[in-house]
Coordinates of C-alpha atoms in Angstrom, one line a residue:
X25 CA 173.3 46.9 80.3
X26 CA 171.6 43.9 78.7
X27 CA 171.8 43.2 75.0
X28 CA 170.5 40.4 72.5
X29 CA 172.9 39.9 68.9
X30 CA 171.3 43.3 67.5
X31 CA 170.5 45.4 70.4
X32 CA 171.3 46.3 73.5
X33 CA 169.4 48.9 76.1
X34 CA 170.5 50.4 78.9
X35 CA 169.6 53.2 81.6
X36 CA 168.9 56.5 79.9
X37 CA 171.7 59.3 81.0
X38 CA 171.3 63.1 81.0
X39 CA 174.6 62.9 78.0
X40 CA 171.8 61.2 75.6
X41 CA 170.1 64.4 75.6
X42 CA 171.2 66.3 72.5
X43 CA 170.9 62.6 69.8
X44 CA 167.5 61.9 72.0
X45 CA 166.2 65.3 71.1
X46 CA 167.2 65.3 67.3
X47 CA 165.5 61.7 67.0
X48 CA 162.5 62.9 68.5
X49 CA 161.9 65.8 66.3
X50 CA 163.0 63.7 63.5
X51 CA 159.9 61.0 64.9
X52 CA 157.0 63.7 66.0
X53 CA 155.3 62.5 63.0
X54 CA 155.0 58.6 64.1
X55 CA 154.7 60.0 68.0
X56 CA 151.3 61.5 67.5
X57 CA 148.8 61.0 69.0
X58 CA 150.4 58.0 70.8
X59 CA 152.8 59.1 73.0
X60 CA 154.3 62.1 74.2
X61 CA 157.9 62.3 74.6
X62 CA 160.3 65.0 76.0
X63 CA 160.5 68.2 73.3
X64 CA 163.2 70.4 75.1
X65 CA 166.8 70.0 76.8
X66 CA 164.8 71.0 80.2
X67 CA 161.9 68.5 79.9
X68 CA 164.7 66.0 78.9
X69 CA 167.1 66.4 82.0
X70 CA 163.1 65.9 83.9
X71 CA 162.4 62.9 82.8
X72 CA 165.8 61.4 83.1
X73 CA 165.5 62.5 86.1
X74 CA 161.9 60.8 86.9
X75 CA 162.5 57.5 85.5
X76 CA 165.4 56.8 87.4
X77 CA 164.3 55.7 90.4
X78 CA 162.5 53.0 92.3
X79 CA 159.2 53.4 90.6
X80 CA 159.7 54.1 87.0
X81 CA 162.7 53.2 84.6
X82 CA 163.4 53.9 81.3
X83 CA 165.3 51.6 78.9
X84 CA 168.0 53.4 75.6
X85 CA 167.8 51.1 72.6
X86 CA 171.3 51.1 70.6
X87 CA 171.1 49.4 67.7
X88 CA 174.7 47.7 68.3
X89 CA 175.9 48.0 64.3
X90 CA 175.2 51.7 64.0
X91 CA 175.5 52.5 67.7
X92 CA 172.1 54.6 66.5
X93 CA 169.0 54.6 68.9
X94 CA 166.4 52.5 68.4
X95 CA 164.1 54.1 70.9
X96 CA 163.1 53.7 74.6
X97 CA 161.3 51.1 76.6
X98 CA 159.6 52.2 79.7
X99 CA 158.9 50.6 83.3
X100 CA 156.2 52.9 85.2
X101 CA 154.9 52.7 88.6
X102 CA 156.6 49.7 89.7
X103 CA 154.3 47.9 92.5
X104 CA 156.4 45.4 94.3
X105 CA 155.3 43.8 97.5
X106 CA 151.9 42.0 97.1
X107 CA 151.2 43.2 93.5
X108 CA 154.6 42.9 91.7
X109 CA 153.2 44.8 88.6
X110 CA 154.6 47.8 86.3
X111 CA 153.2 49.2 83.2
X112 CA 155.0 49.1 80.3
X113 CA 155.7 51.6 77.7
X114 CA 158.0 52.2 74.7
X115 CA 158.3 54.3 71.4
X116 CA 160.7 54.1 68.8
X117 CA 162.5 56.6 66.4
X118 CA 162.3 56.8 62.9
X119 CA 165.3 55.4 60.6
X120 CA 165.0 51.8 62.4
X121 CA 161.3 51.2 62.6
X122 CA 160.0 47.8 60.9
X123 CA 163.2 45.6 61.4
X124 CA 162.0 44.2 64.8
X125 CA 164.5 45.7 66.9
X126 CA 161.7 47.3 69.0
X127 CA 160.2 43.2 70.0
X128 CA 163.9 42.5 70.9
X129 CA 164.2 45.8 73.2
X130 CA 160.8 45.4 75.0
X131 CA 161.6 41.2 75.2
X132 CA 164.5 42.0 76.7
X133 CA 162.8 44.6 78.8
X134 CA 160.5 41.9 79.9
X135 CA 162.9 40.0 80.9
X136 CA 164.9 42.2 83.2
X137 CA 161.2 42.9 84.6
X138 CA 160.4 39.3 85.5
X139 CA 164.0 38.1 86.3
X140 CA 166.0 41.3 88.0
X141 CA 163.0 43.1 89.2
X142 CA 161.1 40.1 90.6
X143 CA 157.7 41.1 88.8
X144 CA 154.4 39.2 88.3
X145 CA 152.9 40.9 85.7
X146 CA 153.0 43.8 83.3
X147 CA 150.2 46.1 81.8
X148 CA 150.3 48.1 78.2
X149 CA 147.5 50.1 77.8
X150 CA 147.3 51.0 74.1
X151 CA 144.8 53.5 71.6
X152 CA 142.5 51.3 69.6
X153 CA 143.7 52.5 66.4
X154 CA 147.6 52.3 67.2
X155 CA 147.6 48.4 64.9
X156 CA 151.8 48.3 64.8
X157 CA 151.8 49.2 69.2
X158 CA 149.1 46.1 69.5
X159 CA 151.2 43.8 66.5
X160 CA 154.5 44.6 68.9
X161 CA 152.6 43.3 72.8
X162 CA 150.9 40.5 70.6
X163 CA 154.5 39.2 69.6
X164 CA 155.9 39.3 72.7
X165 CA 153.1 37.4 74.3
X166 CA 150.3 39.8 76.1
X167 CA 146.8 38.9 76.1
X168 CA 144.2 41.3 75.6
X169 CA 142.4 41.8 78.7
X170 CA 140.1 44.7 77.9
X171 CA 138.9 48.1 77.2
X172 CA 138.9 51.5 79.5
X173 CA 136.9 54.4 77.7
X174 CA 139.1 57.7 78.6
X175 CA 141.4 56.1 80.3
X176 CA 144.7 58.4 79.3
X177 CA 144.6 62.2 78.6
X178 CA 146.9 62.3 75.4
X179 CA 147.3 65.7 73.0
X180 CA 144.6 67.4 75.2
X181 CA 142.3 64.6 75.1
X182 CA 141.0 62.1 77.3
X183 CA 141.3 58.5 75.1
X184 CA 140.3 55.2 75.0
X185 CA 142.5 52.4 75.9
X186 CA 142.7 48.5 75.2
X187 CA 144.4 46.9 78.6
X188 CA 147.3 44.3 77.4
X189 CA 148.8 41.9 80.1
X190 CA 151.5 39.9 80.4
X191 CA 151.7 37.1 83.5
X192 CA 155.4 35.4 84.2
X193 CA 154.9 32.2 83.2

């Protein structure tokens, strides 16, 4: 567990399931078309499953004065070795959106990235149009690097993507 004065995240567990679920059907409106997220108890207990490991992590966000989630910052395909890169990934719930608790999560993500996890670098590859997922990388320091046409296949369709990086410094 890591935590700043307002939040801290930790490793999402299979007993999350049941508030996970309820925040993301309370959220499905702010979700689409950005990102898709876990719908059923099964597809939950999945990808608990597949982002603990070595390659891929994800991240709870507790807002510490509600214990409430905040949402869920994402480490994918870790590359150590030569590369030393991971994308990352995050969404929030409704309820706590707009106070900034996200920036914390995904600077404190960051952190663990570069520090723990001994990276060099980290990607966010974000829809042109999503202004609040570019505001959030922006604050926490990326650069944009570019532009992939159809990069991602998201709701049934292949979309665009602006490349955001962040280098340790």
């Amino acid at each position: 567990m890591s935590s700043t004065p307002r939040i801290y995240v930790r490793s999402l567990k299979l007993s999350d399931g049941e508030q996970f679920l309820k925040q993301v059907r309370q959220s499905r409106r702010i979700h689409r078309p950005w990102v898709q997220v876990p719908q059923t108890q099964s597809a939950f207990k999945d990808y608990v499953k597949e982002m603990n490991t070595e390659d891929d992590l994800a991240f709870l966000v507790i807002q510490k004065e509600s214990n409430e989630m905040v949402g869920i910052v994402e480490l994918r395909d870790i590359f150590l070795g030569d590369f030393k890169n991971s994308y990352i990934i995050y969404f929030g719930f409704v309820g706590l959106i707009g106070q900034g608790l996200m920036r914390e999560a995904v600077q404190r993500v960051i952190k663990i990235a570069f520090s723990r996890l001994k990276l060099h670098r980290l990607e966010a590859n974000i829809q042109p149009n999503n202004q609040a997922s570019k505001a959030l990388v922006q604050a926490c320091g990326f650069q944009k690097e570019g532009f992939s046409p159809k990069f991602l296949k998201k709701g049934g369709q292949w979309r665009d993507h602006e490349r955001w990086a962040l280098v340790k410094g």
